[in-house]
Short mmCIF file of C-alpha atoms in Angstrom, two decimals:
data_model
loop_
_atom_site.label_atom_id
_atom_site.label_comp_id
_atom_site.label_asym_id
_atom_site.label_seq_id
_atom_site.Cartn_x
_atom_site.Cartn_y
_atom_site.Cartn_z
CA UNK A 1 0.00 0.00 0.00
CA UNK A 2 2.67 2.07 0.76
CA UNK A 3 5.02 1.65 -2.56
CA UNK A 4 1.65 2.03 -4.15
CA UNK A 5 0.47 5.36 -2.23
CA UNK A 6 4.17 6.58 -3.30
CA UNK A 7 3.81 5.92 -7.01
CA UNK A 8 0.88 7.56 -7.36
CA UNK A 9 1.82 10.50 -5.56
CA UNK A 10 5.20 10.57 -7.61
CA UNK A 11 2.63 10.45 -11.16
CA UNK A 12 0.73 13.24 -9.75
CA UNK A 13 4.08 15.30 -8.94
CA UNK A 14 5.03 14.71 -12.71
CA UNK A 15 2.32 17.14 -14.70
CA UNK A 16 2.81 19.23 -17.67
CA UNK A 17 3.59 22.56 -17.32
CA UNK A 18 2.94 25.30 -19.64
CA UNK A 19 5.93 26.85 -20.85
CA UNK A 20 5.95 30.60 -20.61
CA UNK A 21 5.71 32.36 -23.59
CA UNK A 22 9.41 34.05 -24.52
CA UNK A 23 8.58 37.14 -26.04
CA UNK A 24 5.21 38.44 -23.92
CA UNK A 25 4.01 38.71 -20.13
CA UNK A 26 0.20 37.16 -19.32
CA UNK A 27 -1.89 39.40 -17.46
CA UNK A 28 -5.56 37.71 -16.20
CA UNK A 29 -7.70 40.38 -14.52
CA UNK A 30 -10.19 38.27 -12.34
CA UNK A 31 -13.51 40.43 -12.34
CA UNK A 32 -17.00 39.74 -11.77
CA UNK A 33 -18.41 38.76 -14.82
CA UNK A 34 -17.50 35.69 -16.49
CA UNK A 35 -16.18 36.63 -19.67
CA UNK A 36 -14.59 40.05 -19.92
CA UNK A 37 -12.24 42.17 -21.91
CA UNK A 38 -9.34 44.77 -20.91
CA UNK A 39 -10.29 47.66 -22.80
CA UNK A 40 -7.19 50.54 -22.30
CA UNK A 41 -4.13 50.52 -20.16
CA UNK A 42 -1.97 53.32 -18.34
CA UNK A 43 1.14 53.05 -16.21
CA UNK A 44 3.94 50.82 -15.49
CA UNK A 45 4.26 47.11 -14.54
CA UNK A 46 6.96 47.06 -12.17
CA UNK A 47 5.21 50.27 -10.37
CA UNK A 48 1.54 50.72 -10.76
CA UNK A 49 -1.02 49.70 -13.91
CA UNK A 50 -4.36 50.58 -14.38
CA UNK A 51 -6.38 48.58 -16.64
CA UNK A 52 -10.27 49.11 -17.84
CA UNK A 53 -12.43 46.32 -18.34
CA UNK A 54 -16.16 45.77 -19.47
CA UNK A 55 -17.36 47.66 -16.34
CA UNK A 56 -15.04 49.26 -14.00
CA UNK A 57 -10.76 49.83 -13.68
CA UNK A 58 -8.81 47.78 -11.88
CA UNK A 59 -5.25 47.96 -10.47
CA UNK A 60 -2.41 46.30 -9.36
CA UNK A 61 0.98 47.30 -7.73
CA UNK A 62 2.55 44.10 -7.60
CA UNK A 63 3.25 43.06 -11.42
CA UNK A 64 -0.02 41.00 -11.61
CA UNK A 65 -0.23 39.11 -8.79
CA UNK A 66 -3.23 40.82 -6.91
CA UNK A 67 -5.99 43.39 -8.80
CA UNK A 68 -8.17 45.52 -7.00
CA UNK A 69 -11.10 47.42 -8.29
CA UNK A 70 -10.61 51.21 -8.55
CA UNK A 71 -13.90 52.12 -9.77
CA UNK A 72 -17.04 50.58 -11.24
CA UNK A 73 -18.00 52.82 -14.30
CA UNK A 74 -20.77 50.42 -15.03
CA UNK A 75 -19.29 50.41 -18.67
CA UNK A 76 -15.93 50.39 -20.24
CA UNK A 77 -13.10 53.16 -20.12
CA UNK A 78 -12.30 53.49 -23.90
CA UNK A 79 -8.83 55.41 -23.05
CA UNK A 80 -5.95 57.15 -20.51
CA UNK A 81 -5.14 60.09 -21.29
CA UNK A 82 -2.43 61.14 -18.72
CA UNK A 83 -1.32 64.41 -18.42
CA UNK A 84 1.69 65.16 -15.20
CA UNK A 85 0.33 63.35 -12.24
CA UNK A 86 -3.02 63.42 -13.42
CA UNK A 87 -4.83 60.37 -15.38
CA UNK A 88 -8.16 61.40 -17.37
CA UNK A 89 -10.59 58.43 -17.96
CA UNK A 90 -12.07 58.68 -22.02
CA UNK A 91 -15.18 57.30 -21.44
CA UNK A 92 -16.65 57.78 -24.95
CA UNK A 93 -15.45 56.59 -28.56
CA UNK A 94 -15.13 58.20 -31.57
CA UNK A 95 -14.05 58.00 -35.49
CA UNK A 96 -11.86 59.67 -36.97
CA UNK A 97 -12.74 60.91 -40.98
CA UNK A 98 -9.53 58.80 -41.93
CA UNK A 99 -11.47 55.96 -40.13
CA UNK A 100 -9.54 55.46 -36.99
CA UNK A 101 -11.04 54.50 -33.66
CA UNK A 102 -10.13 56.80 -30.74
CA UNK A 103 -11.26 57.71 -27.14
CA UNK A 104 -12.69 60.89 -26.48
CA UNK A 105 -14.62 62.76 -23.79
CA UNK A 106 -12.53 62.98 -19.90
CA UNK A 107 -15.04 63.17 -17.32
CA UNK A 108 -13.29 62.22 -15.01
CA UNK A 109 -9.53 61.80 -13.25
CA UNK A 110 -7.26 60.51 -10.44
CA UNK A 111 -4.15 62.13 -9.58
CA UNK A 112 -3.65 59.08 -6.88
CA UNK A 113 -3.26 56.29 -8.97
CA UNK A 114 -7.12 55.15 -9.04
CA UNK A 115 -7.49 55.44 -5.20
CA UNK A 116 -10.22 58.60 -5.86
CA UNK A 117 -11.53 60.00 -8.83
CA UNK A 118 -13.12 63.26 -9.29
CA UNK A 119 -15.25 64.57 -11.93
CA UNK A 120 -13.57 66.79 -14.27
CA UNK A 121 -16.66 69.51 -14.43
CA UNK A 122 -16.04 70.14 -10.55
CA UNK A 123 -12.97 71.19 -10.62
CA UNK A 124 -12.67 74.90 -13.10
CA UNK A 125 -8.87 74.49 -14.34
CA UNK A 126 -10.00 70.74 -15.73
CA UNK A 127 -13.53 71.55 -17.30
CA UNK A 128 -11.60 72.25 -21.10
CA UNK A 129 -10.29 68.29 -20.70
CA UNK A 130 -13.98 66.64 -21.33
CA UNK A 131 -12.94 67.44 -25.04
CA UNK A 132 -9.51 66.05 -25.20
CA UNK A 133 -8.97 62.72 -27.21
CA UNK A 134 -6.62 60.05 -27.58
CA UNK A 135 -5.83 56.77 -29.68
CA UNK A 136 -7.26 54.06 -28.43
CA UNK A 137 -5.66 51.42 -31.26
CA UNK A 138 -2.27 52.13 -32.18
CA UNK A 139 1.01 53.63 -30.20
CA UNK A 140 3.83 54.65 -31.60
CA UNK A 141 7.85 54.63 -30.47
CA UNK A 142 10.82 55.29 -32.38
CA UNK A 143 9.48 55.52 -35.50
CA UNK A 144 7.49 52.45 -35.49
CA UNK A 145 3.68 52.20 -34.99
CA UNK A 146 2.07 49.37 -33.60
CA UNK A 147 -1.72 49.30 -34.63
CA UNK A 148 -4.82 46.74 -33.92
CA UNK A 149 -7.14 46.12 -36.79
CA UNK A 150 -10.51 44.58 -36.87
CA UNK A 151 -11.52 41.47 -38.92
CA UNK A 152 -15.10 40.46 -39.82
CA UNK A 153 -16.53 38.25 -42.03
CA UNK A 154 -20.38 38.06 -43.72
CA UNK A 155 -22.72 36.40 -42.08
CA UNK A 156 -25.26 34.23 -44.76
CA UNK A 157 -28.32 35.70 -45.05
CA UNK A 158 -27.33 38.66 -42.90
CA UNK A 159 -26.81 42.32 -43.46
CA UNK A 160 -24.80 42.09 -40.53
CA UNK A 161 -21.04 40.30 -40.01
CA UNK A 162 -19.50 38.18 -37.65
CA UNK A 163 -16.66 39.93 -35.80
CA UNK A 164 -13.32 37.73 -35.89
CA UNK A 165 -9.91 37.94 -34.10
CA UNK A 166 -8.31 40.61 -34.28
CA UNK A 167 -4.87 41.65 -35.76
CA UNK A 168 -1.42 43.60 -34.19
CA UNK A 169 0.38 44.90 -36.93
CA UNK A 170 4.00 46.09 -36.51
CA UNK A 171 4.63 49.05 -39.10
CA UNK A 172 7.53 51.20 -39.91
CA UNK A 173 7.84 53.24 -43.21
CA UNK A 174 5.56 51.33 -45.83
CA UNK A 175 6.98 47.65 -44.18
CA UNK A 176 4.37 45.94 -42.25
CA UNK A 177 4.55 42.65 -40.28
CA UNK A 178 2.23 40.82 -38.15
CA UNK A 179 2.94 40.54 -34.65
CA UNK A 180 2.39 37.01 -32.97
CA UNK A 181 0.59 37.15 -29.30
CA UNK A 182 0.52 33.71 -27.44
CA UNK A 183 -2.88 33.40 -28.68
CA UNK A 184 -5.81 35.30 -30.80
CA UNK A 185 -8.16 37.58 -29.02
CA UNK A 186 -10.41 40.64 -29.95
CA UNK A 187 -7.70 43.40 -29.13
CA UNK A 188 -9.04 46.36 -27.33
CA UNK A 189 -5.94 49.09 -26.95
CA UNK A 190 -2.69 49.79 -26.89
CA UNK A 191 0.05 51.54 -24.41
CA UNK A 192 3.82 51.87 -24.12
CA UNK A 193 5.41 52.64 -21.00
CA UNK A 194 8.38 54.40 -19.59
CA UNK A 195 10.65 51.65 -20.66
CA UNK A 196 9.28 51.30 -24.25
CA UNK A 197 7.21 47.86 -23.02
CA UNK A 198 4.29 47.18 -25.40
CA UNK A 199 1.05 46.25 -23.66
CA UNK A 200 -1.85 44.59 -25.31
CA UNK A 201 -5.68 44.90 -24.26
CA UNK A 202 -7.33 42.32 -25.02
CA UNK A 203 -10.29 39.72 -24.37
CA UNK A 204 -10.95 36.83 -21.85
CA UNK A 205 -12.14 34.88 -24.97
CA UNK A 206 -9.52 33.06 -27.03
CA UNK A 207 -10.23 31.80 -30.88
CA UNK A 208 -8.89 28.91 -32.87
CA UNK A 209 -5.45 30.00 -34.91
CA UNK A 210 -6.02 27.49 -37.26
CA UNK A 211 -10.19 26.97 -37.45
CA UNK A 212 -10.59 30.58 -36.32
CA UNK A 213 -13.65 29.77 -34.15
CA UNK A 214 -14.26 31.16 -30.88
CA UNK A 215 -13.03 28.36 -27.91
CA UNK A 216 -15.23 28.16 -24.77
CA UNK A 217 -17.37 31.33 -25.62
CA UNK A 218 -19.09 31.78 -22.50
CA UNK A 219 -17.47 29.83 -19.95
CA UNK A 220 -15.26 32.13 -17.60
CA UNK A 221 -12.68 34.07 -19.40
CA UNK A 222 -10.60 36.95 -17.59
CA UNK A 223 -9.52 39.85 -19.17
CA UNK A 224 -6.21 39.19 -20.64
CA UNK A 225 -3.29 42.07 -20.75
CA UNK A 226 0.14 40.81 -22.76
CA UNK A 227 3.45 43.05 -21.51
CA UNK A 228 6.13 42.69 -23.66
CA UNK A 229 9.30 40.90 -22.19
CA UNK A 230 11.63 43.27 -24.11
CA UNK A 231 11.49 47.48 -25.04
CA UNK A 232 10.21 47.94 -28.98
CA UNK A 233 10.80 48.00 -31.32
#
């Protein structure tokens, strides 16, 4: 019983473990609904990051590890917009007439790092910042912009199409190159911190690379935030 008892425990000691990817960081967000998206990102890893999701921000000071909510904004923050020691909260999208997505409309801000935020309107010297806008898809750094585009395919029958994975393209001058992420998600935003790190918003839910199909639709999917390992380009 006892050599027995030991061999078992010895197979269940010797399990698979997932490699970790060598080019990008995993972020999971645990929130309260049970499939969910990082929308935009602000701040640094190693010191403080602030991440939207479908409903509130969320934030962490140690790398990952632990997430607190900041604020429920019963909807998603489409953007950061820092400016000093002040972070503005785009709450509102927009298009551009060239076509590209971008956040718009600060109503509100924390100068503590998400402990407190304050609407802009109540304070006089911040009530011009409601009609500031940022990028909410693409970043750029030396040169080189990094950009998230949509894909969609026709439904049959349908006026309407199916939204697909989405795409991180790499481009500098008229080169561009895809940009592999451990796996395929609808990508949200974009940010680059102080040391050049490329962070990736994206959703809890995870499609197919070969099939292209969504896996596990609705069964419990954190958001997802990828860091990369290395400064751009």
């Amino acid at each position: 019983m006892l050599l027995l008892t030991a061999a078992c425990q010895q197979k269940e000691d010797v399990k698979p473990v997932a490699a970790e990817n060598a080019d990008w960081i995993t972020l999971e967000i645990p929130t309260i609904l049970s499939g969910d998206e990082a929308y935009s990102i602000v701040g640094d890893l190693d010191k403080t990051l602030l991440v939207s999701t479908r409903q509130g921000v969320y934030v962490t000071s140690d790398q990952g590890k632990t997430w607190r909510q900041s604020r429920n904004f019963y909807g998603p923050v489409a953007g950061f917009l820092p400016r000093n020691d002040t972070i503005f909260a785009l709450t509102m999208t927009g298009i551009s007439p060239q076509g590209e997505l971008f956040a718009r409309y600060a109503d509100m801000f924390t100068a503590d790092w998400g402990k407190t935020w304050v609407y802009s309107q109540s304070v006089y010297s911040y009530r011009v910042y409601p009609e500031m806008q940022a990028s909410s898809r693409q970043v750029q750094a030396a040169g080189i912009t990094y950009r998230t585009t949509e894909n969609t395919e026709p439904i049959p029958n349908s006026s309407s199409r199916l939204v697909l994975a989405s795409d991180l393209w790499r481009e500098q001058g008229t080169a561009r190159t895809l940009v592999q992420l451990p796996a395929r998600h609808y990508l949200k935003g974009l940010h680059v911190d102080a040391q050049q790190r490329l962070y990736v918003a994206a959703s809890g839910l995870r499609f197919d690379v070969k099939t292209g199909q969504a896996i596990n639709p609705t069964v419990g999917r954190p958001a997802i935030v990828y860091v990369s390992r290395r400064p751009l380009p």
